[in-house]
C-alpha atoms as one frame of an Amber mdcrd trajectory, in Angstrom:
protein
 -38.885 -29.800 -29.980 -36.411 -31.026 -27.295 -38.391 -29.525 -24.367 -41.566
 -31.501 -25.318 -39.651 -34.718 -25.494 -38.821 -34.683 -21.843 -42.080 -33.682
 -20.333 -43.372 -37.238 -19.843 -42.540 -39.106 -16.596 -40.737 -41.858 -18.350
 -38.270 -39.380 -19.923 -37.160 -38.150 -16.422 -33.551 -39.560 -16.822 -33.006
 -37.221 -19.748 -34.782 -34.043 -18.422 -31.499 -32.410 -17.527 -30.811 -32.058
 -21.297 -34.148 -30.619 -22.217 -32.563 -27.272 -23.302 -30.216 -28.942 -25.803
 -30.882 -28.344 -29.470 -31.024 -32.039 -30.411 -32.672 -31.370 -33.755 -31.703
 -29.067 -36.525 -35.080 -28.702 -38.260 -36.141 -32.409 -38.660 -32.629 -33.753
 -38.577 -30.846 -35.194 -35.395 -27.796 -33.265 -34.573 -24.710 -35.398 -34.143
 -22.710 -32.465 -32.994 -24.859 -31.948 -29.922 -24.908 -35.673 -29.118 -21.166
 -35.820 -29.378 -20.602 -32.633 -27.370 -22.728 -34.323 -24.477 -20.855 -37.598
 -24.892 -17.597 -35.713 -24.331 -19.100 -33.681 -21.538 -20.401 -36.799 -19.741
 -17.181 -38.780 -20.346 -19.018 -41.525 -22.136 -16.792 -44.526 -23.005 -17.290
 -48.094 -24.249 -16.253 -51.159 -22.216 -12.683 -50.921 -23.538 -12.369 -47.256
 -22.510 -12.728 -45.764 -25.962 -14.673 -42.551 -26.095 -18.022 -42.976 -27.602
 -18.852 -41.019 -30.742 -22.144 -40.940 -32.699 -21.402 -41.382 -36.431 -24.041
 -40.520 -38.970 -25.613 -42.868 -41.473 -28.376 -41.871 -43.850 -31.625 -43.568
 -43.019 -32.179 -45.023 -46.531 -28.906 -47.022 -46.303 -30.176 -49.035 -43.406
 -32.816 -50.915 -45.442 -31.247 -52.873 -48.291 -33.207 -54.659 -51.035 -30.610
 -57.438 -51.571 -27.025 -58.334 -50.698 -24.598 -57.274 -53.351 -26.667 -54.440
 -54.682 -25.269 -51.001 -55.436 -27.064 -49.752 -52.238 -25.249 -52.446 -50.142
 -21.967 -51.290 -51.552 -22.770 -47.694 -50.683 -23.739 -48.688 -47.182 -20.400
 -50.498 -46.730 -18.647 -47.379 -47.817 -20.200 -45.705 -44.784 -18.950 -48.548
 -42.457 -22.218 -50.519 -42.191 -23.309 -53.828 -43.623 -25.995 -55.756 -45.385
 -29.060 -57.121 -43.360 -27.542 -60.425 -42.582 -24.574 -58.996 -40.655 -25.410
 -55.333 -40.020 -26.482 -55.896 -36.397 -23.269 -57.907 -35.649 -21.023 -55.266
 -37.288 -22.937 -52.435 -35.635 -22.153 -53.914 -32.153 -18.488 -54.769 -33.133
 -17.945 -51.253 -34.232 -19.125 -49.885 -30.865 -16.769 -52.329 -29.141 -13.741
 -51.796 -31.198 -13.942 -48.080 -31.878 -16.633 -46.624 -29.809 -18.510 -45.554
 -32.841 -22.317 -45.671 -32.748 -24.005 -45.559 -36.198 -26.788 -43.145 -35.828
 -29.534 -42.340 -38.426 -30.212 -38.609 -38.481 -33.236 -38.448 -40.800 -36.466
 -40.316 -41.436 -38.576 -42.037 -38.825 -35.618 -44.157 -37.877 -33.918 -41.115
 -36.316 -36.202 -41.388 -33.315 -35.060 -44.954 -32.572 -31.430 -43.876 -32.722
 -32.115 -40.598 -30.770 -33.391 -42.538 -27.860 -30.612 -45.049 -28.112 -28.227
 -42.088 -27.823 -30.067 -40.755 -24.799 -29.737 -44.047 -22.930 -25.998 -44.230
 -23.873 -25.506 -40.778 -22.494 -27.329 -41.388 -19.198 -26.466 -45.097 -18.626
 -23.094 -45.591 -20.334 -21.907 -48.375 -18.014 -25.095 -50.383 -18.629 -25.010
 -49.817 -22.378 -21.387 -50.776 -22.652 -22.059 -53.892 -20.632 -24.825 -54.851
 -22.988 -22.556 -54.126 -26.029 -19.954 -56.370 -24.476 -22.491 -59.227 -24.142
 -23.532 -58.747 -27.789 -20.078 -59.040 -29.010 -19.018 -61.941 -26.713 -22.139
 -63.853 -27.723 -21.321 -63.381 -31.496 -17.646 -64.150 -31.614 -16.120 -67.627
 -31.231 -14.484 -67.958 -27.846 -11.046 -68.962 -29.275  -9.756 -65.514 -29.810
 -12.627 -62.964 -29.799 -10.449 -59.834 -30.252  -8.487 -61.371 -33.067 -11.601
 -62.434 -34.763 -13.263 -58.995 -34.554 -10.171 -57.404 -35.926 -10.111 -59.787
 -38.929 -13.716 -59.209 -39.601 -13.089 -55.440 -39.513 -10.177 -55.691 -41.933
 -12.157 -57.833 -44.403 -14.034 -54.563 -45.208 -10.891 -52.481 -45.859  -9.419
 -51.898 -49.302  -6.684 -54.438 -49.915  -3.647 -52.142 -49.205  -5.204 -51.100
 -45.853  -5.864 -54.687 -44.948  -2.320 -55.635 -45.723  -0.989 -52.778 -43.641
  -3.091 -54.029 -40.724  -1.442 -57.404 -41.118  -4.799 -59.133 -40.705  -5.971
 -62.070 -42.747  -9.063 -61.503 -44.932 -10.254 -65.033 -44.194 -11.954 -64.190
 -40.967 -13.672 -66.872 -38.832 -17.397 -66.917 -39.011 -19.273 -64.735 -36.588
 -22.239 -66.311 -34.881 -25.451 -64.660 -36.107 -27.508 -65.178 -32.957 -27.880
 -67.146 -29.886 -30.317 -67.362 -26.877 -28.075 -64.955 -24.731 -27.802 -62.457
 -27.615 -31.659 -62.583 -28.117 -32.175 -61.902 -24.430 -29.621 -59.141 -24.489
 -31.373 -57.509 -27.515 -34.780 -57.824 -25.865 -33.572 -56.049 -22.821 -31.498
 -53.473 -24.804 -34.577 -52.557 -26.872 -37.450 -53.020 -24.343 -35.906 -53.261
 -20.864 -36.594 -51.445 -17.672 -34.948 -51.277 -14.218 -37.182 -51.551 -11.177
 -35.526 -49.822  -8.251 -36.776 -50.756  -4.804 -35.739 -52.031  -1.363 -39.225
 -53.458  -0.724 -38.978 -57.075  -1.769 -42.735 -57.526  -1.444 -43.312 -55.198
  -4.366 -41.063 -57.180  -6.649 -42.846 -60.440  -5.560 -46.253 -58.832  -6.549
 -44.716 -57.706  -9.859 -43.340 -61.176 -10.624 -46.764 -62.674  -9.732 -48.785
 -60.266 -11.847 -50.628 -59.074  -8.722 -51.779 -55.920 -10.357 -54.721 -55.272
  -7.959 -52.281 -55.206  -5.039 -49.413 -53.421  -6.835 -51.417 -50.684  -8.553
 -54.615 -50.326  -6.476 -54.434 -51.613  -2.869 -50.782 -50.718  -2.349 -50.664
 -47.753  -4.768 -49.077 -45.371  -2.429 -46.500 -47.836  -1.408 -45.630 -48.315
  -5.167 -45.319 -44.602  -5.586 -43.083 -43.973  -2.532 -40.973 -47.122  -2.487
 -40.480 -48.000  -6.189 -39.177 -46.389  -9.304 -39.341 -47.631 -12.836 -36.485
 -46.470 -15.163 -36.832 -47.224 -18.869 -33.457 -48.225 -20.444 -34.913 -49.706
 -23.603 -34.595 -47.097 -26.358 -37.308 -48.819 -28.441 -39.783 -48.334 -25.536
 -39.063 -44.559 -25.499 -39.776 -44.469 -29.210 -43.030 -46.302 -28.853 -44.120
 -43.975 -25.957 -44.168 -41.119 -28.425 -47.550 -42.601 -29.273 -48.372 -44.778
 -26.148 -50.809 -47.623 -26.092 -52.242 -49.587 -23.161 -50.702 -52.949 -23.857
 -47.120 -51.575 -24.106 -44.911 -53.592 -21.770 -41.327 -53.306 -20.514 -39.232
 -56.365 -19.685 -38.016 -55.606 -16.119 -35.025 -56.507 -14.093 -35.211 -55.616
 -10.321 -32.349 -53.985  -8.442 -32.036 -53.707  -4.644 -31.425 -49.965  -5.049
 -33.037 -46.941  -3.293 -35.558 -45.416  -5.595 -34.172 -41.941  -5.099 -30.641
 -42.955  -6.189 -28.941 -40.610  -8.536 -28.335 -41.712 -12.175 -24.626 -42.516
 -11.885 -25.567 -44.852  -8.911 -28.319 -46.455 -10.938 -26.015 -47.024 -13.963
 -23.385 -48.496 -11.698 -25.797 -50.834  -9.931 -27.403 -51.961 -13.315 -23.996
 -52.693 -14.837 -22.828 -54.633 -11.790 -26.030 -56.551 -11.457 -25.934 -57.690
 -15.150 -22.224 -58.320 -15.178 -22.194 -62.151 -15.122 -25.195 -62.408 -17.393
 -27.355 -64.472 -14.940 -30.095 -61.806 -14.683 -30.276 -61.719 -18.457 -30.804
 -65.525 -18.648 -33.689 -65.452 -16.227 -37.274 -64.586 -17.172 -37.902 -60.880
 -17.210 -40.804 -59.433 -15.457 -43.320 -57.862 -17.806 -44.718 -54.567 -16.775
 -47.648 -52.674 -18.488 -46.193 -49.183 -18.645 -49.404 -47.260 -18.662 -50.436
 -48.976 -15.357 -47.599 -47.117 -13.579 -49.213 -44.401 -11.268 -48.599 -41.050
 -12.788 -47.794 -42.405 -16.265 -51.422 -42.313 -17.435 -54.331 -40.074 -16.186
 -56.840 -42.915 -16.872 -55.141 -45.302 -14.412 -56.369 -43.155 -11.541 -59.634
 -45.118 -11.849 -59.235 -48.619 -10.480 -61.410 -49.970 -13.298 -58.502 -49.168
 -15.645 -56.783 -52.428 -14.427 -59.891 -54.652 -15.131 -58.696 -55.145 -18.715
 -57.523 -58.776 -18.605 -55.959 -58.606 -22.092 -53.349 -56.220 -20.594 -53.303
 -56.870 -16.887 -53.266 -60.613 -17.013 -53.875 -62.890 -14.029 -51.044 -64.110
 -11.830 -48.416 -66.677 -12.525 -46.266 -68.943 -10.390 -43.316 -66.919  -8.883
 -39.995 -68.395  -9.900
């Protein structure tokens, strides 16, 4: 199963692991993921080793807060729908633990999330840091997260931790966190030193980018998918599937650690995440779809929309 997953051009970052037995039957193997995490030295932003922690798929979908199922989910360290995303990110930030579904259709989403963590750990830990910082009140972020964590411990353990159970409220969402989530799920890095290609991408100049200057695109630009939801969707690709792109002034043949370092550095201050992303129809990329060898492929105005003003 693993070999077939990495044959597609968009799976190139993960191809080195194509011989790994990621699945035991239909179940995702946490042991293999954690072995690779150790091998690659993957850590979160605070330097804690990253570990993938299993969570049964049915516990991620709760009918109501306060149900028996919600209690069972909490016993596994996760939370009800209103706060599960916040707690998920906090757990990564505090402990390096990434809750991972190993069965059901959701296992694919979490498998590709794991792949991106393994290949681009600096970028993913940077995004996790943004998630947490955008959720927690700025007065004392670390103390707030510690109090939220202790609120879910049994009473004796919370007392041992010397942390109040009356934790300050965690912000549910905000514009920055929405942007971080959008990029985390559906983002791509565009690597090129040719500024004119970026200008054409920003202007939706598909005819020039994909037809007239096709060879320049192939030789001078590389698209790297870092949004794990995109990888999941590309298991059954469709023409209108788009990535939200950030451009990096990086040589397209750079190795993966260099790409990871450049992406993390570029996103560090959050400015790139606040600007409009550049949409890119993925099946328009040369080599990513056999049909796009015909220039008529790009005549579909529902997908390859006309240009816009470059910001």
